[in-house]
PDB file of C-alpha atoms (C1' of nucleotides) in Angstrom:
ATOM      1  CA  MET A 914      89.581 121.431 103.366  1.00  0.00           C
ATOM      2  CA  VAL A 915      87.189 124.315 103.362  1.00  0.00           C
ATOM      3  CA  ARG A 916      84.192 123.563 105.558  1.00  0.00           C
ATOM      4  CA  THR A 917      81.866 125.928 103.768  1.00  0.00           C
ATOM      5  CA  PRO A 918      79.695 124.668 100.919  1.00  0.00           C
ATOM      6  CA  CYS A 919      81.023 124.966  97.413  1.00  0.00           C
ATOM      7  CA  GLU A 920      78.445 127.493  96.235  1.00  0.00           C
ATOM      8  CA  LYS A 921      79.946 130.198  98.417  1.00  0.00           C
ATOM      9  CA  ASN A 922      82.357 132.654  96.848  1.00  0.00           C
ATOM     10  CA  GLY A 923      80.499 132.369  93.541  1.00  0.00           C
ATOM     11  CA  LEU A 924      81.833 128.927  92.727  1.00  0.00           C
ATOM     12  CA  ARG A 925      79.975 126.802  90.220  1.00  0.00           C
ATOM     13  CA  LYS A 926      78.001 123.713  91.151  1.00  0.00           C
ATOM     14  CA  GLY A 927      76.278 120.998  89.192  1.00  0.00           C
ATOM     15  CA  THR A 928      77.187 119.067  86.097  1.00  0.00           C
ATOM     16  CA  TRP A 929      80.671 119.569  84.713  1.00  0.00           C
ATOM     17  CA  THR A 930      80.990 120.918  81.189  1.00  0.00           C
ATOM     18  CA  GLN A 931      83.380 119.499  78.609  1.00  0.00           C
ATOM     19  CA  GLU A 932      85.414 122.691  78.819  1.00  0.00           C
ATOM     20  CA  GLU A 933      85.807 122.317  82.570  1.00  0.00           C
ATOM     21  CA  ASP A 934      86.818 118.686  82.176  1.00  0.00           C
ATOM     22  CA  GLU A 935      89.429 119.621  79.606  1.00  0.00           C
ATOM     23  CA  LYS A 936      90.863 122.340  81.841  1.00  0.00           C
ATOM     24  CA  LEU A 937      91.090 119.970  84.787  1.00  0.00           C
ATOM     25  CA  ILE A 938      92.671 117.169  82.769  1.00  0.00           C
ATOM     26  CA  ALA A 939      95.165 119.506  81.136  1.00  0.00           C
ATOM     27  CA  TYR A 940      96.219 121.013  84.445  1.00  0.00           C
ATOM     28  CA  ILE A 941      96.641 117.718  86.281  1.00  0.00           C
ATOM     29  CA  LYS A 942      98.509 116.142  83.382  1.00  0.00           C
ATOM     30  CA  ARG A 943     100.961 119.017  83.456  1.00  0.00           C
ATOM     31  CA  TYR A 944     101.275 119.812  87.151  1.00  0.00           C
ATOM     32  CA  GLY A 945      99.609 116.971  89.045  1.00  0.00           C
ATOM     33  CA  HIS A 946      97.229 117.524  91.949  1.00  0.00           C
ATOM     34  CA  TRP A 947      99.563 118.922  94.570  1.00  0.00           C
ATOM     35  CA  ASN A 948      96.826 120.772  96.471  1.00  0.00           C
ATOM     36  CA  TRP A 949      93.143 120.334  95.665  1.00  0.00           C
ATOM     37  CA  ARG A 950      92.157 123.542  97.392  1.00  0.00           C
ATOM     38  CA  GLN A 951      94.546 125.676  95.355  1.00  0.00           C
ATOM     39  CA  LEU A 952      94.183 123.715  92.138  1.00  0.00           C
ATOM     40  CA  PRO A 953      90.981 125.283  90.721  1.00  0.00           C
ATOM     41  CA  LYS A 954      92.441 128.774  91.051  1.00  0.00           C
ATOM     42  CA  TYR A 955      95.521 127.885  89.022  1.00  0.00           C
ATOM     43  CA  ALA A 956      93.594 125.691  86.584  1.00  0.00           C
ATOM     44  CA  GLY A 957      91.169 128.503  85.805  1.00  0.00           C
ATOM     45  CA  LEU A 958      88.131 126.721  87.213  1.00  0.00           C
ATOM     46  CA  GLN A 959      85.272 128.293  89.138  1.00  0.00           C
ATOM     47  CA  ARG A 960      84.918 125.170  91.267  1.00  0.00           C
ATOM     48  CA  CYS A 961      85.826 124.251  94.812  1.00  0.00           C
ATOM     49  CA  GLY A 962      88.746 121.890  95.359  1.00  0.00           C
ATOM     50  CA  LYS A 963      86.526 119.121  96.571  1.00  0.00           C
ATOM     51  CA  SER A 964      84.461 119.207  93.421  1.00  0.00           C
ATOM     52  CA  CYS A 965      87.623 119.029  91.296  1.00  0.00           C
ATOM     53  CA  ARG A 966      88.966 116.123  93.304  1.00  0.00           C
ATOM     54  CA  LEU A 967      85.705 114.212  93.001  1.00  0.00           C
ATOM     55  CA  ARG A 968      85.494 114.805  89.265  1.00  0.00           C
ATOM     56  CA  TRP A 969      89.059 113.658  88.713  1.00  0.00           C
ATOM     57  CA  MET A 970      89.041 110.659  91.037  1.00  0.00           C
ATOM     58  CA  ASN A 971      85.716 109.250  89.909  1.00  0.00           C
ATOM     59  CA  TYR A 972      85.456 110.137  86.220  1.00  0.00           C
ATOM     60  CA  LEU A 973      88.460 111.744  84.576  1.00  0.00           C
ATOM     61  CA  ARG A 974      91.550 109.928  85.750  1.00  0.00           C
ATOM     62  CA  PRO A 975      92.939 107.267  83.419  1.00  0.00           C
ATOM     63  CA  ASN A 976      92.033 103.566  83.463  1.00  0.00           C
ATOM     64  CA  ILE A 977      88.623 103.928  85.035  1.00  0.00           C
ATOM     65  CA  LYS A 978      86.218 101.134  84.187  1.00  0.00           C
ATOM     66  CA  ARG A 979      82.539 101.989  84.019  1.00  0.00           C
ATOM     67  CA  GLY A 980      79.570  99.662  83.815  1.00  0.00           C
ATOM     68  CA  ASN A 981      79.812  96.162  82.310  1.00  0.00           C
ATOM     69  CA  TYR A 982      79.915  94.372  85.619  1.00  0.00           C
ATOM     70  CA  THR A 983      80.384  90.642  85.196  1.00  0.00           C
ATOM     71  CA  GLN A 984      78.811  87.889  87.229  1.00  0.00           C
ATOM     72  CA  GLN A 985      82.200  87.463  88.915  1.00  0.00           C
ATOM     73  CA  ASP A 986      82.264  91.156  89.779  1.00  0.00           C
ATOM     74  CA  ASP A 987      78.803  90.839  91.308  1.00  0.00           C
ATOM     75  CA  GLU A 988      79.802  87.868  93.409  1.00  0.00           C
ATOM     76  CA  PHE A 989      83.010  89.547  94.473  1.00  0.00           C
ATOM     77  CA  ILE A 990      81.220  92.728  95.560  1.00  0.00           C
ATOM     78  CA  ILE A 991      78.606  90.762  97.461  1.00  0.00           C
ATOM     79  CA  ASN A 992      81.263  88.703  99.185  1.00  0.00           C
ATOM     80  CA  MET A 993      83.245  91.789 100.114  1.00  0.00           C
ATOM     81  CA  TYR A 994      80.066  93.469 101.328  1.00  0.00           C
ATOM     82  CA  GLN A 995      79.474  90.535 103.614  1.00  0.00           C
ATOM     83  CA  GLN A 996      83.002  90.944 104.955  1.00  0.00           C
ATOM     84  CA  VAL A 997      83.358  94.713 105.342  1.00  0.00           C
ATOM     85  CA  GLY A 998      79.883  96.218 104.949  1.00  0.00           C
ATOM     86  CA  THR A 999      79.620  99.621 103.271  1.00  0.00           C
ATOM     87  CA  LYS A1000      83.348 100.253 103.123  1.00  0.00           C
ATOM     88  CA  TRP A1001      83.123 100.985  99.399  1.00  0.00           C
ATOM     89  CA  ALA A1002      86.665 102.278  99.205  1.00  0.00           C
ATOM     90  CA  ARG A1003      87.982  98.992 100.572  1.00  0.00           C
ATOM     91  CA  ILE A1004      85.928  97.070  98.060  1.00  0.00           C
ATOM     92  CA  ALA A1005      87.116  99.342  95.248  1.00  0.00           C
ATOM     93  CA  GLU A1006      90.735  98.650  96.205  1.00  0.00           C
ATOM     94  CA  LYS A1007      90.205  95.051  95.193  1.00  0.00           C
ATOM     95  CA  LEU A1008      88.629  95.851  91.837  1.00  0.00           C
ATOM     96  CA  PRO A1009      91.202  97.649  89.687  1.00  0.00           C
ATOM     97  CA  GLY A1010      89.680 100.467  87.669  1.00  0.00           C
ATOM     98  CA  ARG A1011      86.489 100.651  89.706  1.00  0.00           C
ATOM     99  CA  THR A1012      85.778 103.601  91.968  1.00  0.00           C
ATOM    100  CA  ASP A1013      84.098 103.494  95.349  1.00  0.00           C
ATOM    101  CA  SER A1014      81.379 105.762  94.012  1.00  0.00           C
ATOM    102  CA  ASP A1015      80.672 103.527  91.044  1.00  0.00           C
ATOM    103  CA  ILE A1016      80.516 100.399  93.200  1.00  0.00           C
ATOM    104  CA  LYS A1017      78.289 102.179  95.691  1.00  0.00           C
ATOM    105  CA  ASN A1018      75.867 103.234  92.956  1.00  0.00           C
ATOM    106  CA  TYR A1019      75.949  99.789  91.397  1.00  0.00           C
ATOM    107  CA  TRP A1020      75.179  98.238  94.744  1.00  0.00           C
ATOM    108  CA  HIS A1021      72.208 100.469  95.413  1.00  0.00           C
ATOM    109  CA  THR A1022      70.757 100.164  91.908  1.00  0.00           C
ATOM    110  CA  ASN A1023      71.430  96.498  91.166  1.00  0.00           C
ATOM    111  CA  LEU A1024      72.806  94.141  93.775  1.00  0.00           C
ATOM    112  CA  LYS A1025      70.867  95.381  96.779  1.00  0.00           C
ATOM    113  CA  LYS A1026      67.462  94.987  95.189  1.00  0.00           C
ATOM    114  CA  ARG A1027      68.227  91.577  93.781  1.00  0.00           C
ATOM    115  CA  GLY A1028      68.107  90.307  97.313  1.00  0.00           C
ATOM    116  CA  LYS A1029      71.301  88.394  96.931  1.00  0.00           C
ATOM    117  CA  LEU A1030      72.232  88.708 100.574  1.00  0.00           C
ATOM    118  CA  GLN A1031      70.506  85.998 102.505  1.00  0.00           C
ATOM    119  CA  ASN A1032      72.840  85.770 105.452  1.00  0.00           C
ATOM    120  CA  ASN A1033      73.789  89.331 106.235  1.00  0.00           C
ATOM    121  CA  PRO A1034      71.322  92.209 106.368  1.00  0.00           C
ATOM    122  CA  VAL A1035      72.106  95.220 104.250  1.00  0.00           C
ATOM    123  CA  GLY A1036      74.006  97.909 106.083  1.00  0.00           C
ATOM    124  CA  VAL A1037      75.650  95.778 108.718  1.00  0.00           C
ATOM    125  CA  ASP A1038      79.294  96.668 109.064  1.00  0.00           C
ATOM    126  CA  LYS A1039      81.143  93.471 109.802  1.00  0.00           C
ATOM    127  CA  SER A1040      84.600  95.009 110.120  1.00  0.00           C
ATOM    128  CA  ASP A1041      84.857  94.248 113.816  1.00  0.00           C
ATOM    129  CA  GLU A1042      83.650  90.728 113.322  1.00  0.00           C
ATOM    130  CA  MET A1043      86.161  90.267 110.527  1.00  0.00           C
ATOM    131  CA  ASP A1044      88.989  91.591 112.710  1.00  0.00           C
ATOM    132  CA  ARG A1045      88.084  89.147 115.445  1.00  0.00           C
ATOM    133  CA  MET A1046      87.942  86.359 112.913  1.00  0.00           C
ATOM    134  CA  LEU A1047      91.330  87.256 111.502  1.00  0.00           C
ATOM    135  CA  GLN A1048      92.827  87.340 114.987  1.00  0.00           C
ATOM    136  CA  GLN A1049      91.355  83.934 115.753  1.00  0.00           C
ATOM    137  CA  ILE A1050      92.528  82.494 112.468  1.00  0.00           C
ATOM    138  CA  SER A1051      96.002  83.978 112.813  1.00  0.00           C
ATOM    139  CA  GLU A1052      96.425  81.895 115.956  1.00  0.00           C
ATOM    140  CA  SER A1053      95.153  78.774 114.259  1.00  0.00           C
ATOM    141  CA  PRO A1054      97.454  75.795 113.649  1.00  0.00           C
ATOM    142  CA  LEU A1055      95.860  75.626 110.205  1.00  0.00           C
ATOM    143  CA  LEU A1056      98.305  78.327 109.161  1.00  0.00           C
ATOM    144  CA  SER A1057     101.156  75.880 109.379  1.00  0.00           C
ATOM    145  CA  PRO A1058     102.804  75.434 105.977  1.00  0.00           C
ATOM    146  CA  GLU A1059     101.477  71.986 105.278  1.00  0.00           C
ATOM    147  CA  TYR A1060      97.918  73.209 105.504  1.00  0.00           C
ATOM    148  CA  SER A1061      97.790  76.877 104.675  1.00  0.00           C
ATOM    149  CA  CYS A1062      98.592  77.493 101.046  1.00  0.00           C
ATOM    150  CA  ARG A1063     100.481  74.637  99.529  1.00  0.00           C
ATOM    151  CA  ASP A1064     100.065  71.430  97.645  1.00  0.00           C
ATOM    152  CA  PHE A1065      96.390  71.483  97.026  1.00  0.00           C
ATOM    153  CA  SER A1066      94.732  70.508  93.795  1.00  0.00           C
ATOM    154  CA  THR A1067      92.575  73.067  92.107  1.00  0.00           C
ATOM    155  CA  SER A1068      89.635  73.215  89.761  1.00  0.00           C
ATOM    156  CA  SER A1069      90.303  76.750  88.562  1.00  0.00           C
ATOM    157  CA  THR A1070      88.644  77.236  85.189  1.00  0.00           C
ATOM    158  CA  ASP A1071      87.116  73.795  85.635  1.00  0.00           C
ATOM    159  CA  HIS A1072      90.391  71.934  85.286  1.00  0.00           C
ATOM    160  CA  GLN A1073      92.087  69.800  87.877  1.00  0.00           C
ATOM    161  CA  MET A1074      95.744  70.399  88.624  1.00  0.00           C
ATOM    162  CA  ASN A1075      98.258  70.575  91.421  1.00  0.00           C
ATOM    163  CA  PHE A1076      99.698  73.864  92.489  1.00  0.00           C
ATOM    164  CA  ALA A1077     101.549  75.665  95.218  1.00  0.00           C
ATOM    165  CA  LEU A1078     100.142  79.008  96.242  1.00  0.00           C
ATOM    166  CA  GLU A1079     102.684  81.581  97.377  1.00  0.00           C
ATOM    167  CA  ASP A1080     102.229  84.874  99.205  1.00  0.00           C
ATOM    168  CA  CYS A1081      99.000  83.994 100.894  1.00  0.00           C
ATOM    169  CA  PHE A1082      98.824  86.664 103.541  1.00  0.00           C
ATOM    170  CA  THR A1083      95.428  86.162 105.067  1.00  0.00           C
ATOM    171  CA  TYR A1084      93.431  83.077 105.694  1.00  0.00           C
ATOM    172  CA  ILE A1085      89.746  83.644 106.238  1.00  0.00           C
ATOM    173  CA  ASP A1086      86.927  81.307 106.961  1.00  0.00           C
ATOM    174  CA  ASN A1087      83.683  83.108 106.224  1.00  0.00           C
ATOM    175  CA  SER A1088      81.476  80.185 107.026  1.00  0.00           C
ATOM    176  CA  PRO A1089      81.653  79.823 110.820  1.00  0.00           C
ATOM    177  CA  GLY A1090      81.252  76.287 112.034  1.00  0.00           C
ATOM    178  CA  SER A1091      82.746  74.646 108.987  1.00  0.00           C
ATOM    179  CA  PHE A1092      86.361  75.499 109.709  1.00  0.00           C
ATOM    180  CA  GLU A1093      87.662  72.012 109.958  1.00  0.00           C
ATOM    181  CA  THR A1094      91.088  70.563 109.664  1.00  0.00           C
ATOM    182  CA  PRO A1095      92.216  69.746 106.138  1.00  0.00           C
ATOM    183  CA  GLY A1096      93.096  66.107 105.839  1.00  0.00           C
ATOM    184  CA  GLN A1097      90.175  64.979 107.935  1.00  0.00           C
ATOM    185  CA  ASN A1098      86.796  66.191 106.733  1.00  0.00           C
ATOM    186  CA  LEU A1099      84.874  68.125 104.173  1.00  0.00           C
ATOM    187  CA  TRP A1100      85.861  71.723 104.648  1.00  0.00           C
ATOM    188  CA  SER A1101      85.488  75.113 102.998  1.00  0.00           C
ATOM    189  CA  GLU A1102      87.317  78.379 103.003  1.00  0.00           C
ATOM    190  CA  SER A1103      88.043  81.617 101.233  1.00  0.00           C
ATOM    191  CA  LEU A1104      91.451  83.177 100.727  1.00  0.00           C
ATOM    192  CA  LEU A1105      92.230  86.863 100.574  1.00  0.00           C
ATOM    193  CA  LEU A1106      95.330  87.250  98.443  1.00  0.00           C
ATOM    194  CA  ASP A1107      97.552  90.085  97.368  1.00  0.00           C
ATOM    195  CA  ASN A1108      99.595  89.764  94.195  1.00  0.00           C
ATOM    196  CA  ALA A1109      99.618  86.044  94.629  1.00  0.00           C
ATOM    197  CA  GLU A1110     101.904  84.058  92.401  1.00  0.00           C
ATOM    198  CA  ILE A1111     100.248  80.772  91.607  1.00  0.00           C
ATOM    199  CA  GLN A1112     102.651  78.102  90.399  1.00  0.00           C
ATOM    200  CA  ILE A1113     101.528  74.947  88.704  1.00  0.00           C
ATOM    201  CA  ASN A1114     104.205  72.322  88.081  1.00  0.00           C
ATOM    202  CA  GLY A1115     106.779  75.024  87.485  1.00  0.00           C
ATOM    203  CA  PHE A1116     104.533  77.325  85.469  1.00  0.00           C
ATOM    204  CA  SER A1117     103.827  80.709  86.977  1.00  0.00           C
ATOM    205  CA  ILE A1118     100.394  82.249  86.614  1.00  0.00           C
ATOM    206  CA  PRO A1119     100.178  85.993  87.211  1.00  0.00           C
ATOM    207  CA  SER A1120      97.430  87.565  89.240  1.00  0.00           C
ATOM    208  CA  GLU A1121      96.301  91.146  89.133  1.00  0.00           C
ATOM    209  CA  GLY A1122      96.629  92.625  92.595  1.00  0.00           C
ATOM    210  CA  PRO A1123      94.473  91.622  95.506  1.00  0.00           C
ATOM    211  CA  GLY A1124      91.515  89.347  95.184  1.00  0.00           C
ATOM    212  CA  PHE A1125      89.496  86.543  96.649  1.00  0.00           C
ATOM    213  CA  GLY A1126      89.697  82.844  96.095  1.00  0.00           C
ATOM    214  CA  PHE A1127      87.005  80.423  97.078  1.00  0.00           C
ATOM    215  CA  GLY A1128      87.154  76.722  97.552  1.00  0.00           C
ATOM    216  CA  PHE A1129      85.882  73.535  99.036  1.00  0.00           C
ATOM    217  CA  GLY A1130      87.996  70.610  99.980  1.00  0.00           C
ATOM    218  CA  ILE A1131      87.934  66.991 100.972  1.00  0.00           C
ATOM    219  CA  GLY A1132      91.038  66.140 102.896  1.00  0.00           C
ATOM    220  CA  ASN A1133      93.992  67.813 101.263  1.00  0.00           C
ATOM    221  CA  SER A1134      92.241  68.036  97.891  1.00  0.00           C
ATOM    222  CA  PHE A1135      91.026  71.533  97.322  1.00  0.00           C
ATOM    223  CA  ALA A1136      88.801  72.795  94.517  1.00  0.00           C
ATOM    224  CA  PHE A1137      89.805  76.399  94.122  1.00  0.00           C
ATOM    225  CA  HIS A1138      89.129  79.446  92.024  1.00  0.00           C
ATOM    226  CA  TYR A1139      91.003  82.725  92.415  1.00  0.00           C
ATOM    227  CA  ASP A1140      89.092  85.629  90.915  1.00  0.00           C
ATOM    228  CA  ASN A1141      92.040  87.717  89.815  1.00  0.00           C
ATOM    229  CA  THR A1142      93.840  84.905  88.093  1.00  0.00           C
ATOM    230  CA  ASP A1143      94.338  85.346  84.389  1.00  0.00           C
ATOM    231  CA  ASP A1144      92.187  82.479  83.128  1.00  0.00           C
ATOM    232  CA  LEU A1145      93.665  82.705  79.631  1.00  0.00           C
ATOM    233  CA  VAL A1146      97.110  82.016  81.061  1.00  0.00           C
ATOM    234  CA  VAL A1147      95.680  79.199  83.160  1.00  0.00           C
ATOM    235  CA  ASP A1148      94.217  77.644  80.045  1.00  0.00           C
ATOM    236  CA  GLN A1149      97.557  77.942  78.219  1.00  0.00           C
ATOM    237  CA  VAL A1150      99.403  76.294  81.091  1.00  0.00           C
ATOM    238  CA  ILE A1151      96.873  73.486  81.155  1.00  0.00           C
ATOM    239  CA  LYS A1152      97.320  72.880  77.435  1.00  0.00           C
ATOM    240  CA  GLU A1153     101.091  72.696  77.863  1.00  0.00           C
ATOM    241  CA  LEU A1154     100.763  70.334  80.804  1.00  0.00           C
ATOM    242  CA  LEU A1155      98.484  68.055  78.830  1.00  0.00           C
ATOM    243  CA  VAL A1156     100.893  67.744  75.907  1.00  0.00           C
TER     244      VAL A1156
ATOM    245  C1'  DA B  13      51.876 112.648  72.246  1.00  0.00           C
ATOM    246  C1'  DA B  14      51.725 113.471  77.084  1.00  0.00           C
ATOM    247  C1'  DC B  15      52.270 112.261  81.499  1.00  0.00           C
ATOM    248  C1'  DA B  16      53.667 109.658  85.706  1.00  0.00           C
ATOM    249  C1'  DG B  17      56.525 106.674  87.911  1.00  0.00           C
ATOM    250  C1'  DC B  18      60.839 104.469  88.120  1.00  0.00           C
ATOM    251  C1'  DA B  19      65.879 103.764  87.502  1.00  0.00           C
ATOM    252  C1'  DT B  20      70.325 105.481  87.133  1.00  0.00           C
ATOM    253  C1'  DC B  21      74.263 107.947  88.446  1.00  0.00           C
ATOM    254  C1'  DA B  22      76.817 112.380  88.842  1.00  0.00           C
ATOM    255  C1'  DA B  23      77.510 115.507  92.271  1.00  0.00           C
ATOM    256  C1'  DC B  24      77.241 117.516  96.792  1.00  0.00           C
ATOM    257  C1'  DC B  25      77.312 117.581 101.903  1.00  0.00           C
ATOM    258  C1'  DG B  26      78.969 116.604 106.217  1.00  0.00           C
ATOM    259  C1'  DC B  27      81.762 113.963 108.927  1.00  0.00           C
ATOM    260  C1'  DC B  28      86.114 111.660 110.155  1.00  0.00           C
ATOM    261  C1'  DC B  29      91.028 110.921 110.084  1.00  0.00           C
ATOM    262  C1'  DA B  30      95.827 112.138 109.324  1.00  0.00           C
ATOM    263  C1'  DT B  31      99.172 115.509 109.382  1.00  0.00           C
ATOM    264  C1'  DG B  32     101.683 119.657 110.427  1.00  0.00           C
ATOM    265  C1'  DC B  33     102.467 123.441 113.331  1.00  0.00           C
TER     266       DC B  33
ATOM    267  C1'  DG C 811      98.144 118.182 123.617  1.00  0.00           C
ATOM    268  C1'  DG C 812      95.295 121.318 120.909  1.00  0.00           C
ATOM    269  C1'  DC C 813      94.088 123.420 116.807  1.00  0.00           C
ATOM    270  C1'  DA C 814      93.764 124.182 111.786  1.00  0.00           C
ATOM    271  C1'  DT C 815      93.785 122.250 107.494  1.00  0.00           C
ATOM    272  C1'  DG C 816      93.543 118.968 103.609  1.00  0.00           C
ATOM    273  C1'  DG C 817      92.149 114.628 101.923  1.00  0.00           C
ATOM    274  C1'  DG C 818      89.084 110.868 101.897  1.00  0.00           C
ATOM    275  C1'  DC C 819      84.825 108.497 102.586  1.00  0.00           C
ATOM    276  C1'  DG C 820      79.858 107.252 102.906  1.00  0.00           C
ATOM    277  C1'  DG C 821      75.147 108.875 102.664  1.00  0.00           C
ATOM    278  C1'  DT C 822      72.004 111.403 100.197  1.00  0.00           C
ATOM    279  C1'  DT C 823      69.985 114.213  96.653  1.00  0.00           C
ATOM    280  C1'  DG C 824      68.480 115.838  92.314  1.00  0.00           C
ATOM    281  C1'  DA C 825      68.767 115.911  87.302  1.00  0.00           C
ATOM    282  C1'  DT C 826      68.124 113.151  83.508  1.00  0.00           C
ATOM    283  C1'  DG C 827      66.681 109.329  80.792  1.00  0.00           C
ATOM    284  C1'  DC C 828      63.741 105.399  80.252  1.00  0.00           C
ATOM    285  C1'  DT C 829      59.467 102.787  80.337  1.00  0.00           C
ATOM    286  C1'  DG C 830      54.724 101.944  80.763  1.00  0.00           C
ATOM    287  C1'  DT C 831      50.049 103.633  80.463  1.00  0.00           C
TER     288       DT C 831
END
DNA sequence: AACAGCATCAACCGCCCATGC
DNA sequence: GGCATGGGCGGTTGATGCTGT
C-alpha cells in the first residue's frame, strides 16, 4: 500500500458523498475489489485505495449491523475484551455483521465508561495469558470425552434439559482457581465454540458461527447458555419435548 | 436564541504482517 | 534473505449533533 498520506496527488479526503458511495458500490458489485490501490482509478473516484477499502469494509458492504447493541452483545464484548484485549478484529469475528471499527467505537463511547471491567484494567492485552491458559487446558485430563462437552444438563433460555454438545474445539477456564473436576465440586467454565451443533434428545439446534457459552456446574450437572444459539429454536424444541 | 461542553462516530494515519519477486 | 508492495489493524482525530445553561 502507498505509504504517503491520501491527500497527496490531489486525492479527496473527508466525508464520503452519496455519489462516491454509489460509484464504489457499483464498481465492487460488478468487478469486486481485486486491488484496492488500483480500484479508485477504475471506479472513477478521487480517493486513495485505503480510503475506499475502509469505506467499503466498515459501512457499505452488505449485512453490516449498526447500533442496537443488546445486553448480550455488551456482555460478549466485555468478556472477549477480558480475553484478548483491544484485538477488535478478533472480537468482530465473533459478532456477525459487526465491524471492528464499530465495536471499537462502541467500546470507547459506552462500555469503557460504564466501568464494567472490575477484574482487568482497560488496555491490557491478555493474548499471551490466554495462549498459556489454552496450552495448560489442552493438556488437562478434563478434555477427556466424559467431561469435556457431553451429557450435561443445561438451563439455556431458563429451561432444564439434557444435551450433548458437539464440535467443542476449545475449553477455557477464565476464572483461575475455580477449575475443578466435574463430578466432584462446584465448578465454572466458559466454552469457546465454532459452529457448534447442540443436540437435545435427538433435536438439533443450529448456532450461528463462533460464540461463547458460559456455565456453572455442580458435579456433572451444568447450567449453560450459549450466546449464538437460536433461542427461538430452543424454545420450539422444549415445547416438543414437553408434549 | 446563543453558547459551551460533551458524546458520537466516520475517517485518517502509521505501523505491522503476509506475500511475491 | 532482503526488499517492495498490498492488506489489515488499532489508535487517534476532527466534524457533527446533542444537551444543558
